[in-house]
Amino acid sequence: MHTAFIRVKVTPEAADRAAVAMRALVEPTMAEPGCLTYEFYRDLDDPTLFLCFEHWESREAMDAHGTTPHVADFLTELGPLIEKWEHNHAAAL
């Protein structure tokens, strides 16, 4: 199993729009081959900070996710409004 932990910080004016766009990513992503879990959370202290937890059957399945039309649409819409994107990848022990 491959896991990704992602922190996305957006501009203050984009925070609510980002929340809607992130929720819209969940259903098509969960339908992708190899996707086990795909969850977004909004930080309680900083409404411009979002956390994503992804569990995939393999690194290859996760990498394929990054090439999907719904991810491309998300990045086209919100890419310019993202101030910071940090990610960590881990494999199950």
PDB file of C-alpha atoms in Angstrom:
ATOM      1  CA  MET A   1       0.000   0.000   0.000  1.00  0.00           C
ATOM      2  CA  HIS A   2       1.150   3.537  -0.756  1.00  0.00           C
ATOM      3  CA  THR A   3       0.014   6.517   1.305  1.00  0.00           C
ATOM      4  CA  ALA A   4       0.272  10.220   0.599  1.00  0.00           C
ATOM      5  CA  PHE A   5      -0.185  13.026   3.114  1.00  0.00           C
ATOM      6  CA  ILE A   6      -0.706  16.378   1.412  1.00  0.00           C
ATOM      7  CA  ARG A   7      -0.981  19.885   2.872  1.00  0.00           C
ATOM      8  CA  VAL A   8      -2.448  22.539   0.586  1.00  0.00           C
ATOM      9  CA  LYS A   9      -2.599  26.198   1.596  1.00  0.00           C
ATOM     10  CA  VAL A  10      -4.658  28.516  -0.594  1.00  0.00           C
ATOM     11  CA  THR A  11      -5.142  32.269  -0.663  1.00  0.00           C
ATOM     12  CA  PRO A  12      -7.763  33.511   1.820  1.00  0.00           C
ATOM     13  CA  GLU A  13     -10.205  34.526  -0.916  1.00  0.00           C
ATOM     14  CA  ALA A  14     -10.019  31.019  -2.429  1.00  0.00           C
ATOM     15  CA  ALA A  15     -10.614  28.997   0.754  1.00  0.00           C
ATOM     16  CA  ASP A  16     -14.327  28.286   0.333  1.00  0.00           C
ATOM     17  CA  ARG A  17     -13.940  27.691  -3.406  1.00  0.00           C
ATOM     18  CA  ALA A  18     -11.103  25.251  -2.699  1.00  0.00           C
ATOM     19  CA  ALA A  19     -13.252  23.336  -0.204  1.00  0.00           C
ATOM     20  CA  VAL A  20     -15.955  22.851  -2.844  1.00  0.00           C
ATOM     21  CA  ALA A  21     -13.425  21.824  -5.499  1.00  0.00           C
ATOM     22  CA  MET A  22     -11.745  19.339  -3.158  1.00  0.00           C
ATOM     23  CA  ARG A  23     -15.061  17.729  -2.234  1.00  0.00           C
ATOM     24  CA  ALA A  24     -15.759  17.364  -5.965  1.00  0.00           C
ATOM     25  CA  LEU A  25     -12.506  15.391  -6.411  1.00  0.00           C
ATOM     26  CA  VAL A  26     -13.464  12.654  -3.959  1.00  0.00           C
ATOM     27  CA  GLU A  27     -16.078  10.701  -5.933  1.00  0.00           C
ATOM     28  CA  PRO A  28     -14.191  10.417  -9.248  1.00  0.00           C
ATOM     29  CA  THR A  29     -10.963   9.646  -7.410  1.00  0.00           C
ATOM     30  CA  MET A  30     -12.554   6.877  -5.343  1.00  0.00           C
ATOM     31  CA  ALA A  31     -13.685   5.314  -8.644  1.00  0.00           C
ATOM     32  CA  GLU A  32     -10.103   5.119  -9.922  1.00  0.00           C
ATOM     33  CA  PRO A  33      -8.359   1.744 -10.025  1.00  0.00           C
ATOM     34  CA  GLY A  34      -6.238   1.228  -6.930  1.00  0.00           C
ATOM     35  CA  CYS A  35      -7.756   3.998  -4.801  1.00  0.00           C
ATOM     36  CA  LEU A  36      -8.499   2.775  -1.292  1.00  0.00           C
ATOM     37  CA  THR A  37      -9.052   6.049   0.587  1.00  0.00           C
ATOM     38  CA  TYR A  38      -9.151   9.684  -0.503  1.00  0.00           C
ATOM     39  CA  GLU A  39     -10.101  12.203   2.180  1.00  0.00           C
ATOM     40  CA  PHE A  40      -9.827  15.962   2.583  1.00  0.00           C
ATOM     41  CA  TYR A  41      -9.882  17.859   5.850  1.00  0.00           C
ATOM     42  CA  ARG A  42      -9.937  21.571   6.592  1.00  0.00           C
ATOM     43  CA  ASP A  43      -7.768  22.832   9.419  1.00  0.00           C
ATOM     44  CA  LEU A  44      -9.836  24.143  12.334  1.00  0.00           C
ATOM     45  CA  ASP A  45      -7.430  26.974  13.140  1.00  0.00           C
ATOM     46  CA  ASP A  46      -6.526  28.004   9.602  1.00  0.00           C
ATOM     47  CA  PRO A  47      -9.413  27.807   7.103  1.00  0.00           C
ATOM     48  CA  THR A  48      -6.982  28.263   4.205  1.00  0.00           C
ATOM     49  CA  LEU A  49      -5.147  25.022   5.047  1.00  0.00           C
ATOM     50  CA  PHE A  50      -6.392  21.673   3.754  1.00  0.00           C
ATOM     51  CA  LEU A  51      -5.069  18.187   4.448  1.00  0.00           C
ATOM     52  CA  CYS A  52      -5.491  15.248   2.122  1.00  0.00           C
ATOM     53  CA  PHE A  53      -4.931  11.621   3.081  1.00  0.00           C
ATOM     54  CA  GLU A  54      -4.703   9.127   0.233  1.00  0.00           C
ATOM     55  CA  HIS A  55      -4.247   5.368   0.351  1.00  0.00           C
ATOM     56  CA  TRP A  56      -3.504   3.526  -2.877  1.00  0.00           C
ATOM     57  CA  GLU A  57      -2.800  -0.091  -3.742  1.00  0.00           C
ATOM     58  CA  SER A  58       0.486   1.016  -5.338  1.00  0.00           C
ATOM     59  CA  ARG A  59       2.622   4.031  -6.163  1.00  0.00           C
ATOM     60  CA  GLU A  60       1.756   3.470  -9.826  1.00  0.00           C
ATOM     61  CA  ALA A  61      -1.978   3.797  -9.096  1.00  0.00           C
ATOM     62  CA  MET A  62      -1.358   7.035  -7.201  1.00  0.00           C
ATOM     63  CA  ASP A  63       0.823   8.407  -9.985  1.00  0.00           C
ATOM     64  CA  ALA A  64      -1.911   7.615 -12.539  1.00  0.00           C
ATOM     65  CA  HIS A  65      -4.326   9.685 -10.415  1.00  0.00           C
ATOM     66  CA  GLY A  66      -2.196  12.752 -11.098  1.00  0.00           C
ATOM     67  CA  THR A  67      -2.854  12.403 -14.837  1.00  0.00           C
ATOM     68  CA  THR A  68      -6.663  12.247 -14.666  1.00  0.00           C
ATOM     69  CA  PRO A  69      -8.926  14.932 -16.172  1.00  0.00           C
ATOM     70  CA  HIS A  70     -10.493  15.763 -12.783  1.00  0.00           C
ATOM     71  CA  VAL A  71      -7.078  16.495 -11.263  1.00  0.00           C
ATOM     72  CA  ALA A  72      -6.124  18.578 -14.315  1.00  0.00           C
ATOM     73  CA  ASP A  73      -9.367  20.568 -14.004  1.00  0.00           C
ATOM     74  CA  PHE A  74      -8.766  21.115 -10.286  1.00  0.00           C
ATOM     75  CA  LEU A  75      -5.227  22.382 -10.898  1.00  0.00           C
ATOM     76  CA  THR A  76      -6.341  24.630 -13.752  1.00  0.00           C
ATOM     77  CA  GLU A  77      -9.014  26.193 -11.555  1.00  0.00           C
ATOM     78  CA  LEU A  78      -7.119  26.456  -8.278  1.00  0.00           C
ATOM     79  CA  GLY A  79      -3.435  26.161  -9.189  1.00  0.00           C
ATOM     80  CA  PRO A  80      -2.849  29.930  -9.268  1.00  0.00           C
ATOM     81  CA  LEU A  81      -4.551  30.258  -5.869  1.00  0.00           C
ATOM     82  CA  ILE A  82      -2.398  27.664  -4.106  1.00  0.00           C
ATOM     83  CA  GLU A  83       0.227  29.306  -1.914  1.00  0.00           C
ATOM     84  CA  LYS A  84       1.890  26.116  -0.682  1.00  0.00           C
ATOM     85  CA  TRP A  85       1.726  22.413  -1.580  1.00  0.00           C
ATOM     86  CA  GLU A  86       3.620  19.972   0.624  1.00  0.00           C
ATOM     87  CA  HIS A  87       3.483  16.217   0.371  1.00  0.00           C
ATOM     88  CA  ASN A  88       4.893  13.180   2.069  1.00  0.00           C
ATOM     89  CA  HIS A  89       4.724   9.643   0.771  1.00  0.00           C
ATOM     90  CA  ALA A  90       4.869   6.532   2.892  1.00  0.00           C
ATOM     91  CA  ALA A  91       4.594   2.804   2.491  1.00  0.00           C
ATOM     92  CA  ALA A  92       2.846   0.583   5.001  1.00  0.00           C
ATOM     93  CA  LEU A  93       5.112  -1.363   7.308  1.00  0.00           C
TER      94      LEU A  93
END
